[in-house]
Short mmCIF file of C-alpha atoms in Angstrom, two decimals:
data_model
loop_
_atom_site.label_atom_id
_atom_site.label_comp_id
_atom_site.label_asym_id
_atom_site.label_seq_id
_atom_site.Cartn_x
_atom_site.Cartn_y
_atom_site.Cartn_z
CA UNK A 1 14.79 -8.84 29.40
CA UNK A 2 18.73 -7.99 28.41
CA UNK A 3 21.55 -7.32 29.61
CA UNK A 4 23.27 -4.36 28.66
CA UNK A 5 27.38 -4.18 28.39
CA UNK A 6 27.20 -2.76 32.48
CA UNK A 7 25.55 -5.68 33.41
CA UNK A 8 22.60 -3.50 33.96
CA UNK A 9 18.89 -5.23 32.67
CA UNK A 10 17.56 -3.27 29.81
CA UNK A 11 14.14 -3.58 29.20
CA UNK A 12 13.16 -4.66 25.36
CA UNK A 13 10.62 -2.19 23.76
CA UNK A 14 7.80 -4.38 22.53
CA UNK A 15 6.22 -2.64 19.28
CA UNK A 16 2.83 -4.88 18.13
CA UNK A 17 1.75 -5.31 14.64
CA UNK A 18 -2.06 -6.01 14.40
CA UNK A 19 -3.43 -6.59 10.84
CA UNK A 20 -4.79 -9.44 8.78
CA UNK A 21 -2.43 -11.89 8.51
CA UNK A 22 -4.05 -13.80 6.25
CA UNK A 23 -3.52 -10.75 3.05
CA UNK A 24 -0.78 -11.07 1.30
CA UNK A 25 -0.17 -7.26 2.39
CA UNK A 26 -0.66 -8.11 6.14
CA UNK A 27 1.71 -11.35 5.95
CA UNK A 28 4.37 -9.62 3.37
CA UNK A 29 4.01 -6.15 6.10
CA UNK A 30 5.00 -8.26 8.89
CA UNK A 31 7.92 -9.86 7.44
CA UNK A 32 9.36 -6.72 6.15
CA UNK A 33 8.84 -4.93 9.84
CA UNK A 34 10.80 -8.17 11.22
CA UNK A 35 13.47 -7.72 8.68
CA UNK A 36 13.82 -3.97 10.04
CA UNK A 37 13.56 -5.15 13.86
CA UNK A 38 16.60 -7.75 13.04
CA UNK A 39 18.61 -5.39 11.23
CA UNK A 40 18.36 -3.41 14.28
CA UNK A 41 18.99 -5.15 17.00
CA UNK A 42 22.29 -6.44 14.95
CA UNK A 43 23.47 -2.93 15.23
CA UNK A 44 22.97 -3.27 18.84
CA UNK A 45 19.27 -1.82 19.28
CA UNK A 46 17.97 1.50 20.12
CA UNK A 47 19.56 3.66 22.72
CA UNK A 48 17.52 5.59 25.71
CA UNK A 49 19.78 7.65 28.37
CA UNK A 50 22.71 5.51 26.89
CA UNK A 51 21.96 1.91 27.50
CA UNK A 52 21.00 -0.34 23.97
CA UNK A 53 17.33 -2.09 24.04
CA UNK A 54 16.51 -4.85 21.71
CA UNK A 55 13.43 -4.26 19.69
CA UNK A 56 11.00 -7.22 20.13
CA UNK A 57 7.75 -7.64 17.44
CA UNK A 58 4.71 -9.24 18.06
CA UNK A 59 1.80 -9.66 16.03
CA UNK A 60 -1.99 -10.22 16.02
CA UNK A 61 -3.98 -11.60 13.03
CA UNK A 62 -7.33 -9.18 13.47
CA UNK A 63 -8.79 -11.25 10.70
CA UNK A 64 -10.44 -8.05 9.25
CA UNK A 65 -9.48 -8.32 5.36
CA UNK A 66 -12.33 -10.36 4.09
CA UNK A 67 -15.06 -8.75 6.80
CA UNK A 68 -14.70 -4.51 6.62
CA UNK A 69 -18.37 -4.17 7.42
CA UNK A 70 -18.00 -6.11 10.62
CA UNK A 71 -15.34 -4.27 12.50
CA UNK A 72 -16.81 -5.61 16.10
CA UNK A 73 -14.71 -9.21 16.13
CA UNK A 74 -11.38 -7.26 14.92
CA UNK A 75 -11.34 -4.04 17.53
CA UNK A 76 -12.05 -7.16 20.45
CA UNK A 77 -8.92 -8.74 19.18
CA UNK A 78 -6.93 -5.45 19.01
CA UNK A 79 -7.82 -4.78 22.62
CA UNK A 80 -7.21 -8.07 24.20
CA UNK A 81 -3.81 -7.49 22.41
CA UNK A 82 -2.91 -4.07 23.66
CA UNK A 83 -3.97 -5.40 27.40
CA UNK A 84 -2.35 -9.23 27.22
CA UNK A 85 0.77 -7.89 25.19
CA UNK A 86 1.40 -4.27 26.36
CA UNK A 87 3.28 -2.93 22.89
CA UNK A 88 4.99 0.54 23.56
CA UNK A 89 4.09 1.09 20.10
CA UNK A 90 1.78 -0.20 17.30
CA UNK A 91 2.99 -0.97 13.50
CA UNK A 92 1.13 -1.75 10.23
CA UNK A 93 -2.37 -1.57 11.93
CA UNK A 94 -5.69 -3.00 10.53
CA UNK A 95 -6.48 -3.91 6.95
CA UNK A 96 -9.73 -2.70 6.08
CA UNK A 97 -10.21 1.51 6.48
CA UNK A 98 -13.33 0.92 7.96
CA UNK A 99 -11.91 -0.97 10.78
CA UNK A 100 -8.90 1.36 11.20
CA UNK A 101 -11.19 3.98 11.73
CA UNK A 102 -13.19 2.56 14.02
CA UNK A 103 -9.93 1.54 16.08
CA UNK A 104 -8.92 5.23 16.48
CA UNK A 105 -10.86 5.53 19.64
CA UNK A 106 -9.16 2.93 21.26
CA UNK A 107 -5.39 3.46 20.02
CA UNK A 108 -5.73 7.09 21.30
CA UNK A 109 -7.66 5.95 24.46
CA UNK A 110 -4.22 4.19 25.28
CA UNK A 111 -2.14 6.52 23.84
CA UNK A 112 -0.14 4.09 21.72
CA UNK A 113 2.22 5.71 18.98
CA UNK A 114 0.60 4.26 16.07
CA UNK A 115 2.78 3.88 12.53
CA UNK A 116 0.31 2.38 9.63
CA UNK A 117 1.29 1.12 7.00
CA UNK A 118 -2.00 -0.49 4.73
CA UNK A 119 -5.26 1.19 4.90
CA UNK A 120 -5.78 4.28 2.70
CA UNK A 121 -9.10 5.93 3.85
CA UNK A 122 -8.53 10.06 3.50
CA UNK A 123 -10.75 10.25 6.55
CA UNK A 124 -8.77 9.53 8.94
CA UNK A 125 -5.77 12.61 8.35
CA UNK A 126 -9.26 14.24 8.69
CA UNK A 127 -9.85 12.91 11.72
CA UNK A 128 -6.57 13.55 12.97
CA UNK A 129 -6.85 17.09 12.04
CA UNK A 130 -10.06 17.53 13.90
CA UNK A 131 -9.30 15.91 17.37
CA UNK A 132 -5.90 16.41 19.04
CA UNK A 133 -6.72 13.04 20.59
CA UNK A 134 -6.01 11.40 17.38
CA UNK A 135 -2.45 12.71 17.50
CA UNK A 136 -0.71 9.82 18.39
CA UNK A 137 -1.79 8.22 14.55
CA UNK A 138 0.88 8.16 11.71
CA UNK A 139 0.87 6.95 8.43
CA UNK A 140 3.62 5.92 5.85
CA UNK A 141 1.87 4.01 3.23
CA UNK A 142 -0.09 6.14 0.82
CA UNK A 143 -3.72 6.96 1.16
CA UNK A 144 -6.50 7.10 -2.14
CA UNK A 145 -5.82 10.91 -2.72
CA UNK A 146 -2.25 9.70 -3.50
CA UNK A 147 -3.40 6.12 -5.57
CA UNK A 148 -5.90 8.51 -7.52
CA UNK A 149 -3.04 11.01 -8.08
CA UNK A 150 -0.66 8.34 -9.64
CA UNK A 151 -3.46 6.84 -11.45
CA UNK A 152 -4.13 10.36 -13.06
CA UNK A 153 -0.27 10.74 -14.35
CA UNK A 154 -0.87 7.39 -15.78
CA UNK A 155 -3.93 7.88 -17.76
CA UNK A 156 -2.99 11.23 -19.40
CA UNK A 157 0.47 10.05 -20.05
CA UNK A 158 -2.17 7.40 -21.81
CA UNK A 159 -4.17 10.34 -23.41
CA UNK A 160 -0.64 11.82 -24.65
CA UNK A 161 0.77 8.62 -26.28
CA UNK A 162 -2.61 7.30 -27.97
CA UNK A 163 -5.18 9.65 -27.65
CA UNK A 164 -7.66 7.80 -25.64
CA UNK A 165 -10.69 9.81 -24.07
CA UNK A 166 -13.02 6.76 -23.02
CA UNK A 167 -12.70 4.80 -19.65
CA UNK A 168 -14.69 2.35 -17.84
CA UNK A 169 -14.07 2.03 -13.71
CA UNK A 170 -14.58 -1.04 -11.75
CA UNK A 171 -13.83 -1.00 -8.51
CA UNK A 172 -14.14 -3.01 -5.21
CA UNK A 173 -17.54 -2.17 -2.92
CA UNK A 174 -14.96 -0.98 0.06
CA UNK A 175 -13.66 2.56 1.21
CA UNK A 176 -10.54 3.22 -0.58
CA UNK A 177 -11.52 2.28 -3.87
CA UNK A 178 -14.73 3.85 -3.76
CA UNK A 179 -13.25 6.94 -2.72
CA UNK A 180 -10.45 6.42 -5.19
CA UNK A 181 -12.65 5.87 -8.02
CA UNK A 182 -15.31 8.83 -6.86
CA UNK A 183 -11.60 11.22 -6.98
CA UNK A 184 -10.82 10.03 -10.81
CA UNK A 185 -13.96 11.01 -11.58
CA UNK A 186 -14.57 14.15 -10.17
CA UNK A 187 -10.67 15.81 -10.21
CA UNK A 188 -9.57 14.82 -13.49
CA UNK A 189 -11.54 12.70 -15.49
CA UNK A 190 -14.49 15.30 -15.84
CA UNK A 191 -11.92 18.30 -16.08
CA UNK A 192 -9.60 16.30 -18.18
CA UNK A 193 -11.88 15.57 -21.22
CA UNK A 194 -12.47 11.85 -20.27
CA UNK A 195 -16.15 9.81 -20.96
CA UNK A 196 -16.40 8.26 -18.01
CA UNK A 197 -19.13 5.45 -19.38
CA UNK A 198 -19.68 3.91 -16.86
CA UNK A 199 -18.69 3.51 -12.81
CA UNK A 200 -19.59 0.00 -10.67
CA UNK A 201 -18.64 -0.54 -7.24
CA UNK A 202 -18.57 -4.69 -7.35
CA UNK A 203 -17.16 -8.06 -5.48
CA UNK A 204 -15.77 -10.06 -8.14
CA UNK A 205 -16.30 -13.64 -8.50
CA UNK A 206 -15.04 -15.84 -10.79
CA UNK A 207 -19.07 -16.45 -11.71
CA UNK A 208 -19.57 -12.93 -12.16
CA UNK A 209 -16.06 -11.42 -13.81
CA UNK A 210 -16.79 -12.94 -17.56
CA UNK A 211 -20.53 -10.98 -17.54
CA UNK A 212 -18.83 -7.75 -16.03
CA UNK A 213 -16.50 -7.91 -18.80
CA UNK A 214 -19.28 -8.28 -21.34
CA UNK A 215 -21.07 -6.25 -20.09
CA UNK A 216 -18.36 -3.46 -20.05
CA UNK A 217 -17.27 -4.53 -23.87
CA UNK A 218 -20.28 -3.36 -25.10
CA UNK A 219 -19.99 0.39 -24.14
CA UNK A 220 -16.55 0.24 -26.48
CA UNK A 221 -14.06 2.20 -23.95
CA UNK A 222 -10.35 2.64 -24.77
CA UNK A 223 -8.99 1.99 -20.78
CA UNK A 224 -10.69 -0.35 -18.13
CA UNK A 225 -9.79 1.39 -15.03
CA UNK A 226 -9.73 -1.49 -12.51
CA UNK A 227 -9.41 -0.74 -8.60
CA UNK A 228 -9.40 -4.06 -6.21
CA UNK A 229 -7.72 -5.57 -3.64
CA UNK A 230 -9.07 -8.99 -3.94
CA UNK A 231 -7.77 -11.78 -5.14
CA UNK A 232 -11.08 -12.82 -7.13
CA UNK A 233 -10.43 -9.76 -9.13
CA UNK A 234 -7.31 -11.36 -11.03
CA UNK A 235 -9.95 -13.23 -13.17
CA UNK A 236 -11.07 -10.08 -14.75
CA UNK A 237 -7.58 -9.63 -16.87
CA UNK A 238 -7.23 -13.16 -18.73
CA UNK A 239 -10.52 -12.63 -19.60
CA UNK A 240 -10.40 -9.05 -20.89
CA UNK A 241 -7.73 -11.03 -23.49
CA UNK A 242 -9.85 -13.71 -24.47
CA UNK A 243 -12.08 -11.31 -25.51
CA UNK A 244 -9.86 -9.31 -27.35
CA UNK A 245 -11.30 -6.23 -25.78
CA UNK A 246 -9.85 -3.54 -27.59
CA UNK A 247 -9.26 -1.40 -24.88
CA UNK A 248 -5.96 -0.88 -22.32
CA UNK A 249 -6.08 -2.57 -18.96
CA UNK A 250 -5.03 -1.57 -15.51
CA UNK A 251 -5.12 0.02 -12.49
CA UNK A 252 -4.46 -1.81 -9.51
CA UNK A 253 -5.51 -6.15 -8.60
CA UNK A 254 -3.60 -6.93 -5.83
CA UNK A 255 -2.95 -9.96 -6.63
CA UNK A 256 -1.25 -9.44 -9.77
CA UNK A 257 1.82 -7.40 -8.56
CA UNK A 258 4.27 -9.51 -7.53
CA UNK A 259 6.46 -11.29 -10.28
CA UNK A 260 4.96 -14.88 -9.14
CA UNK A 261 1.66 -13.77 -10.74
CA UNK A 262 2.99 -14.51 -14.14
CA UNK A 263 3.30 -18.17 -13.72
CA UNK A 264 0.12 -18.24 -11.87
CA UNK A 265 -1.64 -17.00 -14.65
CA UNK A 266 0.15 -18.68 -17.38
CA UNK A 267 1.57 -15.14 -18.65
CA UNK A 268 -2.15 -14.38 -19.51
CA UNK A 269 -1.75 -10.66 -17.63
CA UNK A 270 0.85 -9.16 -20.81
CA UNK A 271 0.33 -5.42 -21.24
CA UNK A 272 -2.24 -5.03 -17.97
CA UNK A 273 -0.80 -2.02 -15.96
CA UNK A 274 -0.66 -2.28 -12.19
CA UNK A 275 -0.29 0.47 -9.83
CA UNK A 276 3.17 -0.52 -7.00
CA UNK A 277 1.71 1.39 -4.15
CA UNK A 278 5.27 2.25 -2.49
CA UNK A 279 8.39 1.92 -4.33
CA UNK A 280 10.57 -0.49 -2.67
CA UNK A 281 7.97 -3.49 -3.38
CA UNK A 282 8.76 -2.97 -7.03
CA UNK A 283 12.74 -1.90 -7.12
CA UNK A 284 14.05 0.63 -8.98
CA UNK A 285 17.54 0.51 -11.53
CA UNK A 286 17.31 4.31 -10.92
CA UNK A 287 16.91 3.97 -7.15
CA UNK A 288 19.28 1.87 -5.57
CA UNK A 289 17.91 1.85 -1.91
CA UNK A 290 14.54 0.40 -3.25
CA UNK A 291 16.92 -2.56 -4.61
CA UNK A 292 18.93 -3.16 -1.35
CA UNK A 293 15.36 -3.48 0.33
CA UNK A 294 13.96 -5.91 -2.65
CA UNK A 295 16.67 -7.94 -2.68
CA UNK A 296 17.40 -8.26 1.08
CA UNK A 297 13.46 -9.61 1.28
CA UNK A 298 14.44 -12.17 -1.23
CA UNK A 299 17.25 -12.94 0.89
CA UNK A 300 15.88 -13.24 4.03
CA UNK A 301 13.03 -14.68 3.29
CA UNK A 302 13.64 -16.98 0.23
CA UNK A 303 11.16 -15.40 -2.34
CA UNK A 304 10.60 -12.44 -3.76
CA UNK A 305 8.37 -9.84 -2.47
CA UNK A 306 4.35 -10.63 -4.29
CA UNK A 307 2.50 -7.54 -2.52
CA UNK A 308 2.46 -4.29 -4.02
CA UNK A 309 1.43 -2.27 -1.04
CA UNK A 310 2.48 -2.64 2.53
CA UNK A 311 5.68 -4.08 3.17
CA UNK A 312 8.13 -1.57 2.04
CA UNK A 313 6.14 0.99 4.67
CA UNK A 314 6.46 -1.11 7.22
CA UNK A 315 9.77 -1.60 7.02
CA UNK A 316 10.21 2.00 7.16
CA UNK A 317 8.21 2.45 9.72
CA UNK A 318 9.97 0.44 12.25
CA UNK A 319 13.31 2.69 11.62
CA UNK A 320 11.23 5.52 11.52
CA UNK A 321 10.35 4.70 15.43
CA UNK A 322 13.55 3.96 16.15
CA UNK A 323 14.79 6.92 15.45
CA UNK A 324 12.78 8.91 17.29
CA UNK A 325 12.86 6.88 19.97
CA UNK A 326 16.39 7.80 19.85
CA UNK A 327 15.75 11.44 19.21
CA UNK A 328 13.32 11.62 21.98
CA UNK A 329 15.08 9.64 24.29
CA UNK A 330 12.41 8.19 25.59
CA UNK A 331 8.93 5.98 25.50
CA UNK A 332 7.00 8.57 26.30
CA UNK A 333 4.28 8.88 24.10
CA UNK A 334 3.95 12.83 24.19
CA UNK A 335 7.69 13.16 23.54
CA UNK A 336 7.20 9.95 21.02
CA UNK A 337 4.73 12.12 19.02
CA UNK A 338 6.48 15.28 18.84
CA UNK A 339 9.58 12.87 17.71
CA UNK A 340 8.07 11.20 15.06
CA UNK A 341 6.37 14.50 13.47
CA UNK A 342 10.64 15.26 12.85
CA UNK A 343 10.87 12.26 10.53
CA UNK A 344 13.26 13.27 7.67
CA UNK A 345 14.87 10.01 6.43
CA UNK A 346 16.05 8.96 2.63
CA UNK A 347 14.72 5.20 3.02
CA UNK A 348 13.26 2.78 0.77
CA UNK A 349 10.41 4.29 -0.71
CA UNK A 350 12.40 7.74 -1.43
CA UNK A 351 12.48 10.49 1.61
CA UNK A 352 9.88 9.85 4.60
CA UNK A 353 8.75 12.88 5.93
CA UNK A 354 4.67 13.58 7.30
CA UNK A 355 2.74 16.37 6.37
CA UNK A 356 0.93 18.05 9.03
CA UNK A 357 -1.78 15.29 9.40
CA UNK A 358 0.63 13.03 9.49
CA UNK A 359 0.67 11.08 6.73
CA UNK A 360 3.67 10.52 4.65
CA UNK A 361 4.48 12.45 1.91
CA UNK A 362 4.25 10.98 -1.51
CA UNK A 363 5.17 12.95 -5.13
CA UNK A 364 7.33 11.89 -7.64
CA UNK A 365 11.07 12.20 -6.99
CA UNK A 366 12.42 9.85 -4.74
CA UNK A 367 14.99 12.55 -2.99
CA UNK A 368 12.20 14.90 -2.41
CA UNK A 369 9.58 12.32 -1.00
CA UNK A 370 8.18 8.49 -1.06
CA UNK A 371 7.24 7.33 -4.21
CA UNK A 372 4.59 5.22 -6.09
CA UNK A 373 4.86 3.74 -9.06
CA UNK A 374 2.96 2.41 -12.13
CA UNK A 375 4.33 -1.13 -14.14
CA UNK A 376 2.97 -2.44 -16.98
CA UNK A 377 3.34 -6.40 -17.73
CA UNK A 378 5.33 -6.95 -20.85
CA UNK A 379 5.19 -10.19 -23.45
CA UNK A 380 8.37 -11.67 -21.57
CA UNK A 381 6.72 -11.67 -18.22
CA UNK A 382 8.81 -8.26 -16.85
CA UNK A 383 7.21 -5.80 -14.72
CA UNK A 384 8.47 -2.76 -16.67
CA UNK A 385 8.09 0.88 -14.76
CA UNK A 386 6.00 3.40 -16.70
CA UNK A 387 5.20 6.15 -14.38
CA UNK A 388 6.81 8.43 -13.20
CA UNK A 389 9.34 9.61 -15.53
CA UNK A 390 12.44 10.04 -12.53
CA UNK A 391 12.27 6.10 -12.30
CA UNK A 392 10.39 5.09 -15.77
CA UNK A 393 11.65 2.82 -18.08
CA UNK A 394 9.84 3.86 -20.87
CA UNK A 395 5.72 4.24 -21.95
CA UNK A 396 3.05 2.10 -22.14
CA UNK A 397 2.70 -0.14 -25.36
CA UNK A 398 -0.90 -1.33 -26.66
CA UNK A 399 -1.08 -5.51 -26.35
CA UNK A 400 -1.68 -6.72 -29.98
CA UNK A 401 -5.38 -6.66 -29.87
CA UNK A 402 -6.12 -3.34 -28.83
CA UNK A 403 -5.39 -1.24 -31.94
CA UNK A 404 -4.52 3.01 -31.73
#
């Protein structure tokens, strides 16, 4: 408890942050939501019926990133935490889509404004949109209809500059990147013109990643399409140039977004492309509020932001609840809801604002609505912004081996 300037004891509003703490996303997610609950309570805190309460976050490691067929051990954990820790509100929310999902039922069954921030599955704006029990459920990270969307700009702005009609898709045996693959294929690569030549949902290993590569040389594409989020997958893009396989590289490997990556890999990543999920983990020259937020991590924090998806919505999402905390004046959950479904902030990612299933609106043009963004990796080690055009740098480039 607090005491507010009557002398008055103001009760702090405890907002939880369950995810997997041991991702880079969940970690990086939870720092960026603490940064937002400091800045904050400097200002004073939130007002209800004109007394200030200090924001107060507290998180639980659900451990679900490396199991998302197993979502038994992480919903046990998310309920002892709602009943031992009592959060007024819930932030970031589980890793894996499968688990999310599955922790609907019991988010709703307490009626806990939920703002999430990491996983992507479309399914659950459709489940929101079919129960009015799931109402209390927001989003402000983007989900795989948006990744596949960006990913689509990309690779025709790749058709446009070089003329390349032949792709190759690997991507990660879980939810989101099978759906976001299964959307490439069927929404533009089929109506676009594209060979798709061939499609594997895999684990990578570093046993397995050389033979996968081989395997995929041998069809002759022009882009890899690559869609993981785990860290194994990184060996997949050193070896794509020992090979010399003359074809363009990218997508999105989690683990090779941040700028520490370079060292890591002894600059072996030059020309891969790599989807930013939510600008604001990559800044922008041409957007100065993704900066501030970049270099206030860096601040705060000591080290530059490494995750590419997650902590930028989180951040948001904290200020996001605080303001309609403040609109609703009050904890209510009903009045919470209705609050929230108001959001209309400029923040870091460009404007926040929900559609009616309540997930955040992403295009491209950061005044109009949150952003995404494609980098590729240049010779020098930069992470230079190709896509889209309101925040680009310039086009792709072909590495040395992989001829027009």
């Amino acid at each position: 408890m607090i005491l507010s300037p009557a002398g008055i004891k103001a009760q702090e509003i405890i907002i939880g942050a369950p995810t997997s703490l041991a991702s880079l996303e969940g970690e990086e997610s939870c720092r960026a939501a603490q940064m937002a609950v400091e800045q904050i309570n400097a200002s004073g805190g939130v007002e209800i019926k004109g007394r200030k309460h200090k924001l107060l976050l507290k998180t639980c490691d659900l451990e679900d990133f490396r199991a998302p067929h197993k979502p038994g051990k992480p919903l046990l954990k998310l309920k002892n935490f709602i009943l031992s820790q009592k959060p007024q509100a819930l932030l970031v929310g589980p890793f894996r889509s499968e688990v999310f999902l599955k922790s609907m039922d019991l988010v709703s069954a307490h009626r806990l404004p939920c703002v999430a921030s990491i996983a992507m599955t479309p399914a659950v704006e459709a489940a929101i949109l079919a129960n009015p029990k799931n109402r209390f459920i927001f989003r402000t990270c983007l989900n795989s209809r948006y990744l596949a969307a960006y990913l689509m700009g990309a690779m025709e702005m790749i058709r446009e500059q070089f003329g390349f009609r032949k792709v190759y898709i690997l991507n990660q045996d879980v939810a989101w990147a099978r759906s976001t693959a299964s959307l490439l294929s069927k929404v533009f690569f089929e109506k676009r013109g594209w060979q798709v030549l061939g499609q594997e949902n895999l684990i990578i290993t570093r046993q397995n990643a050389d033979r996968i590569l081989e395997r995929v040389a041998r069809k002759k594409p022009r882009v890899i399409l690559v869609i993981f989020d785990q860290p194994e997958a990184a060996f997949l893009v050193p070896g794509w140039r020992k090979r010399k396989i003359p074809a363009l590289m990218g997508g999105f490997i989690s683990p090779l977004s941040g700028p520490g990556s370079w060292a890591e890999h002894q600059g072996q990543i030059a020309g891969f492309f790599n989807m930013v999920f939510e600008l604001g983990n990559l800044p922008s020259d041409k957007y100065q509020l993704s900066k501030a937020f970049y270099h206030r991590f860096n601040q705060r924090f000591g080290r530059p932001l490494q995750a590419g998806h997650g902590p930028a919505p989180a951040y948001e999402s904290v200020f996001a609840l605080a303001e309609a905390i403040k609109r609703a004046d009050s904890l209510d959950p009903e009045k919470l809801v209705k609050s929230l479904i108001q959001t209309n902030r400029q923040g870091v990612m460009g404007r926040l604002r929900f559609h009616r299933a309540q997930q955040a609106v992403f295009g491209t043009d950061p005044q109009k609505s949150s952003v995404g963004c494609v980098f590729q990796w240049t010779n020098n080690g930069e992470r230079r912004l190709v896509f889209p055009s309101s925040i680009a740098q310039g086009g792709f480039k072909l590495p040395w081996f992989v001829g027009p």
